Each structure stands twice: as structure tokens, then as C-alpha cells.
mmCIF file of C-alpha atoms and ligand atoms in Angstrom:
data_model
loop_
_atom_site.group_PDB
_atom_site.id
_atom_site.type_symbol
_atom_site.label_atom_id
_atom_site.label_comp_id
_atom_site.label_asym_id
_atom_site.label_seq_id
_atom_site.Cartn_x
_atom_site.Cartn_y
_atom_site.Cartn_z
ATOM 1 C CA MET A 1 120.446 106.551 100.151
ATOM 2 C CA THR A 2 122.028 108.205 103.064
ATOM 3 C CA ASP A 3 120.573 108.589 106.617
ATOM 4 C CA LEU A 4 119.873 111.959 105.988
ATOM 5 C CA ASP A 5 117.459 111.464 103.255
ATOM 6 C CA LEU A 6 115.248 109.521 105.532
ATOM 7 C CA VAL A 7 115.023 111.911 108.452
ATOM 8 C CA VAL A 8 111.567 111.989 109.531
ATOM 9 C CA ASP A 9 110.500 114.209 112.688
ATOM 10 C CA ALA A 10 108.122 112.216 114.909
ATOM 11 C CA HIS A 11 106.438 115.233 116.477
ATOM 12 C CA CYS A 12 105.694 118.728 115.428
ATOM 13 C CA HIS A 13 102.835 121.115 115.910
ATOM 14 C CA ILE A 14 101.481 123.690 113.581
ATOM 15 C CA GLU A 15 98.589 126.237 114.448
ATOM 16 C CA PRO A 16 96.559 128.702 112.410
ATOM 17 C CA GLY A 17 97.632 132.286 112.991
ATOM 18 C CA SER A 18 100.762 131.232 115.008
ATOM 19 C CA THR A 19 103.140 128.401 113.747
ATOM 20 C CA SER A 20 102.611 128.270 109.779
ATOM 21 C CA VAL A 21 103.313 125.470 107.469
ATOM 22 C CA GLU A 22 105.859 127.522 105.608
ATOM 23 C CA GLU A 23 107.749 128.266 108.831
ATOM 24 C CA LEU A 24 108.061 124.443 109.465
ATOM 25 C CA LEU A 25 108.918 123.659 105.979
ATOM 26 C CA SER A 26 111.678 126.179 105.752
ATOM 27 C CA ALA A 27 113.221 124.659 109.054
ATOM 28 C CA MET A 28 113.040 121.086 107.625
ATOM 29 C CA ASP A 29 114.610 122.379 104.277
ATOM 30 C CA ASN A 30 117.455 123.799 106.153
ATOM 31 C CA LEU A 31 118.143 120.823 108.154
ATOM 32 C CA GLY A 32 117.559 118.282 105.569
ATOM 33 C CA ILE A 33 114.465 116.910 107.238
ATOM 34 C CA ARG A 34 112.544 115.023 104.718
ATOM 35 C CA LYS A 35 109.185 114.520 106.596
ATOM 36 C CA ALA A 36 107.585 115.547 109.778
ATOM 37 C CA VAL A 37 104.592 114.261 111.829
ATOM 38 C CA ILE A 38 102.296 117.238 112.288
ATOM 39 C CA CYS A 39 99.731 117.379 115.136
ATOM 40 C CA PRO A 40 97.297 120.066 116.286
ATOM 41 C CA ALA A 41 98.553 122.688 118.967
ATOM 42 C CA ASP A 42 97.300 122.930 122.585
ATOM 43 C CA ARG A 43 94.078 124.807 122.193
ATOM 44 C CA TYR A 44 93.129 122.497 119.435
ATOM 45 C CA ILE A 45 93.888 119.415 121.470
ATOM 46 C CA ALA A 46 91.870 120.552 124.408
ATOM 47 C CA VAL A 47 88.754 122.021 122.742
ATOM 48 C CA LEU A 48 88.688 122.743 119.173
ATOM 49 C CA ASN A 49 89.459 119.377 117.615
ATOM 50 C CA ARG A 50 87.745 119.622 114.378
ATOM 51 C CA GLU A 51 89.292 122.918 113.561
ATOM 52 C CA GLY A 52 92.687 121.642 114.682
ATOM 53 C CA ASN A 53 92.346 118.577 112.384
ATOM 54 C CA GLU A 54 91.211 120.405 109.495
ATOM 55 C CA TYR A 55 94.260 122.446 109.633
ATOM 56 C CA ILE A 56 96.431 119.446 109.785
ATOM 57 C CA LEU A 57 94.535 117.695 106.885
ATOM 58 C CA LYS A 58 95.020 120.836 104.546
ATOM 59 C CA ALA A 59 98.629 120.961 105.115
ATOM 60 C CA VAL A 60 98.949 117.271 104.391
ATOM 61 C CA HIS A 61 97.012 117.411 101.274
ATOM 62 C CA GLU A 62 99.053 120.645 100.183
ATOM 63 C CA HIS A 63 102.359 118.759 101.091
ATOM 64 C CA PRO A 64 101.783 115.077 100.743
ATOM 65 C CA ASN A 65 105.288 114.097 100.336
ATOM 66 C CA ARG A 66 106.374 116.310 103.485
ATOM 67 C CA PHE A 67 103.938 115.755 105.958
ATOM 68 C CA ILE A 68 102.186 112.825 107.887
ATOM 69 C CA GLY A 69 99.198 114.050 109.892
ATOM 70 C CA PHE A 70 98.126 112.883 113.250
ATOM 71 C CA ALA A 71 94.522 113.937 114.428
ATOM 72 C CA THR A 72 93.484 114.504 117.917
ATOM 73 C CA VAL A 73 90.186 113.873 119.573
ATOM 74 C CA ASN A 74 89.089 114.482 123.197
ATOM 75 C CA PRO A 75 87.869 111.096 124.712
ATOM 76 C CA TRP A 76 85.312 113.150 126.709
ATOM 77 C CA PHE A 77 83.305 113.497 123.579
ATOM 78 C CA GLY A 78 82.748 109.617 123.677
ATOM 79 C CA ARG A 79 81.076 108.160 120.569
ATOM 80 C CA GLN A 80 81.484 111.530 118.758
ATOM 81 C CA ALA A 81 85.415 111.231 119.323
ATOM 82 C CA VAL A 82 85.472 107.871 117.876
ATOM 83 C CA GLU A 83 83.370 109.209 114.718
ATOM 84 C CA GLU A 84 85.627 112.159 114.307
ATOM 85 C CA LEU A 85 88.760 109.892 114.590
ATOM 86 C CA LYS A 86 87.485 107.611 111.830
ATOM 87 C CA ARG A 87 86.318 110.470 109.706
ATOM 88 C CA PHE A 88 89.853 112.224 109.648
ATOM 89 C CA HIS A 89 91.477 108.681 109.282
ATOM 90 C CA ASP A 90 89.419 108.157 105.989
ATOM 91 C CA MET A 91 90.528 111.729 104.671
ATOM 92 C CA GLY A 92 94.075 110.837 105.023
ATOM 93 C CA LEU A 93 95.383 111.405 108.784
ATOM 94 C CA ARG A 94 97.787 108.582 109.963
ATOM 95 C CA GLY A 95 97.858 108.459 113.678
ATOM 96 C CA LEU A 96 96.278 110.039 117.088
ATOM 97 C CA LYS A 97 97.631 112.636 119.330
ATOM 98 C CA ILE A 98 96.408 112.557 122.677
ATOM 99 C CA ASN A 99 97.397 114.798 125.758
ATOM 100 C CA SER A 100 95.542 113.499 128.873
ATOM 101 C CA PHE A 101 96.887 116.561 130.851
ATOM 102 C CA LEU A 102 95.309 119.063 128.385
ATOM 103 C CA GLN A 103 92.192 116.872 127.699
ATOM 104 C CA GLY A 104 91.531 116.133 131.476
ATOM 105 C CA PHE A 105 91.657 112.550 131.959
ATOM 106 C CA LEU A 106 94.203 110.044 133.505
ATOM 107 C CA LEU A 107 96.283 108.446 130.759
ATOM 108 C CA ASN A 108 95.137 105.023 131.873
ATOM 109 C CA ASP A 109 91.614 105.825 132.377
ATOM 110 C CA GLU A 110 89.154 103.408 130.495
ATOM 111 C CA LEU A 111 87.517 106.667 129.073
ATOM 112 C CA VAL A 112 90.340 106.459 126.402
ATOM 113 C CA HIS A 113 89.725 102.716 125.508
ATOM 114 C CA PRO A 114 87.238 103.333 122.671
ATOM 115 C CA LEU A 115 89.792 105.500 120.938
ATOM 116 C CA VAL A 116 92.582 102.860 121.467
ATOM 117 C CA GLU A 117 90.206 100.331 120.082
ATOM 118 C CA THR A 118 89.501 102.414 117.139
ATOM 119 C CA CYS A 119 93.283 102.917 116.225
ATOM 120 C CA GLU A 120 93.884 99.196 116.584
ATOM 121 C CA LYS A 121 91.101 98.513 114.110
ATOM 122 C CA LEU A 122 92.643 101.407 111.890
ATOM 123 C CA ARG A 123 96.122 100.311 112.403
ATOM 124 C CA MET A 124 97.181 103.939 113.579
ATOM 125 C CA PRO A 125 99.827 104.614 116.278
ATOM 126 C CA ILE A 126 99.040 106.893 119.066
ATOM 127 C CA TYR A 127 101.238 109.650 120.390
ATOM 128 C CA PHE A 128 100.848 110.482 124.140
ATOM 129 C CA HIS A 129 102.232 113.494 125.843
ATOM 130 C CA THR A 130 103.884 112.196 129.111
ATOM 131 C CA GLY A 131 105.949 113.861 131.956
ATOM 132 C CA THR A 132 102.920 115.743 133.681
ATOM 133 C CA PRO A 133 101.616 114.543 136.925
ATOM 134 C CA ILE A 134 99.112 113.334 137.855
ATOM 135 C CA SER A 135 97.484 112.598 134.412
ATOM 136 C CA ALA A 136 100.337 111.899 131.901
ATOM 137 C CA MET A 137 102.958 109.565 133.489
ATOM 138 C CA PRO A 138 105.095 106.745 131.860
ATOM 139 C CA PHE A 139 103.898 103.921 134.044
ATOM 140 C CA GLN A 140 100.184 104.832 133.188
ATOM 141 C CA LEU A 141 101.191 104.484 129.480
ATOM 142 C CA ALA A 142 102.703 101.087 130.269
ATOM 143 C CA ASP A 143 99.430 100.123 132.059
ATOM 144 C CA LEU A 144 97.426 100.978 128.898
ATOM 145 C CA ALA A 145 99.864 99.733 126.486
ATOM 146 C CA ARG A 146 99.834 96.082 128.147
ATOM 147 C CA LYS A 147 96.178 96.024 127.691
ATOM 148 C CA PHE A 148 96.338 96.710 123.936
ATOM 149 C CA PRO A 149 99.419 94.772 122.457
ATOM 150 C CA ASN A 150 98.548 95.465 118.997
ATOM 151 C CA VAL A 151 98.580 99.065 119.316
ATOM 152 C CA SER A 152 101.799 101.221 118.821
ATOM 153 C CA PHE A 153 102.209 103.686 121.765
ATOM 154 C CA ILE A 154 104.559 106.532 121.494
ATOM 155 C CA MET A 155 105.823 107.949 124.723
ATOM 156 C CA GLY A 156 106.027 111.602 124.086
ATOM 157 C CA HIS A 157 109.109 113.451 125.576
ATOM 158 C CA MET A 158 110.058 110.352 127.513
ATOM 159 C CA GLY A 159 108.313 111.614 130.592
ATOM 160 C CA TYR A 160 110.154 114.955 130.322
ATOM 161 C CA SER A 161 110.733 116.426 132.959
ATOM 162 C CA ASP A 162 109.636 115.356 136.203
ATOM 163 C CA PHE A 163 109.214 111.485 135.127
ATOM 164 C CA TRP A 164 112.327 110.873 133.095
ATOM 165 C CA TYR A 165 113.409 108.113 135.498
ATOM 166 C CA ASP A 166 110.391 106.156 134.701
ATOM 167 C CA ALA A 167 110.803 106.169 130.959
ATOM 168 C CA VAL A 168 112.909 103.300 130.520
ATOM 169 C CA PRO A 169 111.542 100.895 133.013
ATOM 170 C CA ALA A 170 107.957 101.736 131.917
ATOM 171 C CA ALA A 171 109.056 101.048 128.068
ATOM 172 C CA LYS A 172 110.533 97.743 129.283
ATOM 173 C CA ARG A 173 107.004 96.627 130.598
ATOM 174 C CA SER A 174 105.536 96.470 127.073
ATOM 175 C CA GLU A 175 107.192 96.130 123.744
ATOM 176 C CA ASN A 176 104.525 98.199 121.974
ATOM 177 C CA ILE A 177 106.018 101.434 123.613
ATOM 178 C CA TYR A 178 108.242 103.826 121.549
ATOM 179 C CA LEU A 179 110.379 106.473 123.014
ATOM 180 C CA GLU A 180 110.132 109.893 121.381
ATOM 181 C CA THR A 181 113.220 112.284 122.005
ATOM 182 C CA SER A 182 112.177 115.836 122.370
ATOM 183 C CA HIS A 183 113.112 117.843 125.185
ATOM 184 C CA MET A 184 115.120 114.778 126.677
ATOM 185 C CA TRP A 185 118.726 114.977 127.350
ATOM 186 C CA VAL A 186 121.252 113.020 125.673
ATOM 187 C CA ASP A 187 122.234 110.753 128.406
ATOM 188 C CA LEU A 188 118.746 109.278 128.820
ATOM 189 C CA ILE A 189 118.479 108.702 125.186
ATOM 190 C CA ARG A 190 121.748 106.888 125.094
ATOM 191 C CA GLU A 191 120.483 104.764 127.985
ATOM 192 C CA SER A 192 117.199 103.933 126.235
ATOM 193 C CA VAL A 193 119.123 102.864 123.223
ATOM 194 C CA LYS A 194 120.973 100.451 125.284
ATOM 195 C CA LYS A 195 118.269 99.230 127.378
ATOM 196 C CA VAL A 196 115.156 99.317 125.288
ATOM 197 C CA GLY A 197 116.725 99.140 121.771
ATOM 198 C CA ALA A 198 117.350 101.450 118.761
ATOM 199 C CA ASP A 199 114.295 100.035 117.084
ATOM 200 C CA ARG A 200 111.983 101.645 119.559
ATOM 201 C CA VAL A 201 113.392 105.121 119.872
ATOM 202 C CA LEU A 202 112.055 107.973 117.443
ATOM 203 C CA PHE A 203 113.578 111.076 116.783
ATOM 204 C CA GLY A 204 111.183 114.028 117.505
ATOM 205 C CA SER A 205 111.539 117.783 118.241
ATOM 206 C CA ASP A 206 108.188 119.024 119.430
ATOM 207 C CA PHE A 207 108.715 122.023 116.978
ATOM 208 C CA PRO A 208 108.018 125.027 117.660
ATOM 209 C CA LYS A 209 108.350 124.338 121.404
ATOM 210 C CA SER A 210 111.950 123.102 121.055
ATOM 211 C CA GLU A 211 114.486 124.168 118.386
ATOM 212 C CA LEU A 212 114.512 121.598 115.762
ATOM 213 C CA SER A 213 118.369 121.971 114.939
ATOM 214 C CA LEU A 214 119.105 121.171 118.684
ATOM 215 C CA GLU A 215 116.717 118.163 118.774
ATOM 216 C CA LEU A 216 118.196 116.714 115.498
ATOM 217 C CA GLU A 217 121.797 117.292 116.552
ATOM 218 C CA LYS A 218 121.284 115.242 119.831
ATOM 219 C CA VAL A 219 120.276 112.287 117.753
ATOM 220 C CA LYS A 220 122.821 112.776 114.724
ATOM 221 C CA ARG A 221 125.900 113.548 116.677
ATOM 222 C CA TYR A 222 125.841 112.377 120.064
ATOM 223 C CA LEU A 223 124.685 108.987 120.340
ATOM 224 C CA ASP A 224 127.128 106.222 120.128
ATOM 225 C CA VAL A 225 125.138 103.822 117.594
ATOM 226 C CA SER A 226 125.915 102.475 114.398
ATOM 227 C CA ASP A 227 124.712 104.108 110.938
ATOM 228 C CA GLU A 228 121.963 101.625 110.555
ATOM 229 C CA GLU A 229 120.729 102.278 114.372
ATOM 230 C CA ARG A 230 121.055 106.012 113.573
ATOM 231 C CA GLY A 231 118.860 105.681 110.525
ATOM 232 C CA MET A 232 116.111 103.743 112.390
ATOM 233 C CA ILE A 233 115.899 106.391 115.234
ATOM 234 C CA LEU A 234 116.024 109.162 112.652
ATOM 235 C CA GLY A 235 113.158 107.998 110.672
ATOM 236 C CA ARG A 236 112.740 104.401 109.707
ATOM 237 C CA ASN A 237 111.227 103.464 112.940
ATOM 238 C CA LEU A 238 108.319 105.853 112.391
ATOM 239 C CA LEU A 239 107.692 105.098 108.987
ATOM 240 C CA LYS A 240 107.394 101.287 110.001
ATOM 241 C CA LEU A 241 104.695 102.495 112.636
ATOM 242 C CA ILE A 242 102.421 103.899 109.778
ATOM 243 C CA ASP A 243 103.343 101.125 107.405
ATOM 244 C CA GLU A 244 105.265 103.189 105.012
ATOM 245 C CA HIS A 245 108.516 101.382 104.655
HETATM 246 ZN ZN1 LIG B 301 103.548 118.037 121.355
#
């Protein structure tokens, strides 16, 4: 099996009436991407959680070998958010997407703890958007990650753009933090592989906000790593986080 056979995009969005399943699948096919993590888009992360999750679930059920679905819930809904997360987990979604900037809370606020505890019980990784002050910063993620050592935390976009310089030192604070590469420049991805380790870097595109081909090319062509390490970054690390390896 070649590395290309194992490419898994750790971060994509689809949205009703905007970015369709077919659009994403054809981009994946053109580039030889086998699987992608799909999450609801902005409006659905902020308010229309159930509609967003249902759209993701439908795509996963239609293409179970191509998509890994992440649910989103807004922690301000409290108990109801926890129930919603469990419900979508039971129906087949495999992780949680949080955007504390869109959802209106500080990333390390205790408000999010019940959801993190639920992910711990259900063994689901959590993807956090980072890079937007004051609510979504890398060191806030490190603070949270240290409180929940058994949960896997994905640092979305590695603090891009304003807090890129915090990404590596924040990830070094807690071994359960994984760095996702979308939007980030090659130099910092290289530094994170060197200082944090190839086993904690995940290729992601943030499709459709960035070009899938460009994001893939950065990892495939411009990192000075072994074939094995490249395979880990391109997909194997992500599959491990969802216990599929
Ligand atoms: Zn995103």
C-alpha cells in the first residue's frame, strides 16, 4: 500500500445549498484522497447544530468509506448539547468540532467541560478552531488539554494567523495535542514536525476555505521527512485518533 492510498484529510466542511458532497468527493478523487473528516459549516456551528449534524450524518451514511463525520454542538446549550452529541455519536459520527469564536465562549472556559468529558467517555477526538483572539488561542487549548489527558485535542490551523508562534510551544505543553496543517505555511509545519513530532501533525485542508490541492502539496512535497512519517501526517495519525488503524 502506498502513502497515497492512505491520504485522509483531517478537516473539511460541507454545507446545504453551498458546498456539496459531490464537489468534495470530486476534489478528493482528483487528488487521490481516500477519506475526509467532514464538519458542519459556520452557521451550523454557531446556531443550527442539529441541521448541520444531520447533513453530515446523511453524507456519512451515503459514503461510509469516504467520510468520517464530526458533530458540532454549542456548549451554551448545556445538558441539551451533551445529549445531542451522544445522539449523533450513536448514529455514527466520530468526533466533535468546536469553534469557540463562533460559539461565543473562551476555549478554556469550564463551560465546555461537560462536552470534553462526554468525548472522553465516548473516545472521540475534538477539533478546535484556533487563531482567533480572544476566544480561540493555542495556549487556551493547552490549558484545557492538560486538564483532560485522556482526550485527543486537535489544534485547528495551528493558531493561524495571529497566533502561529504559540502553536509549537503550546503543543509541547501537553502530549494529547495534535496540530492540523490547513492555512499554515510550510516553515512552521516543518518546525512542528521537528519539535513536536510527526506522530502529532495532521494533514488538513479546511476545504472549501482553502484549496485542497495546495494544502496537500505542502505536506506531500515540501516536508523533509521519511516516507513513513509522511504517511503518518497524511492520514495514519488521524485514523489512530478515531481507532481505525
Ligand atoms: Zn474549519
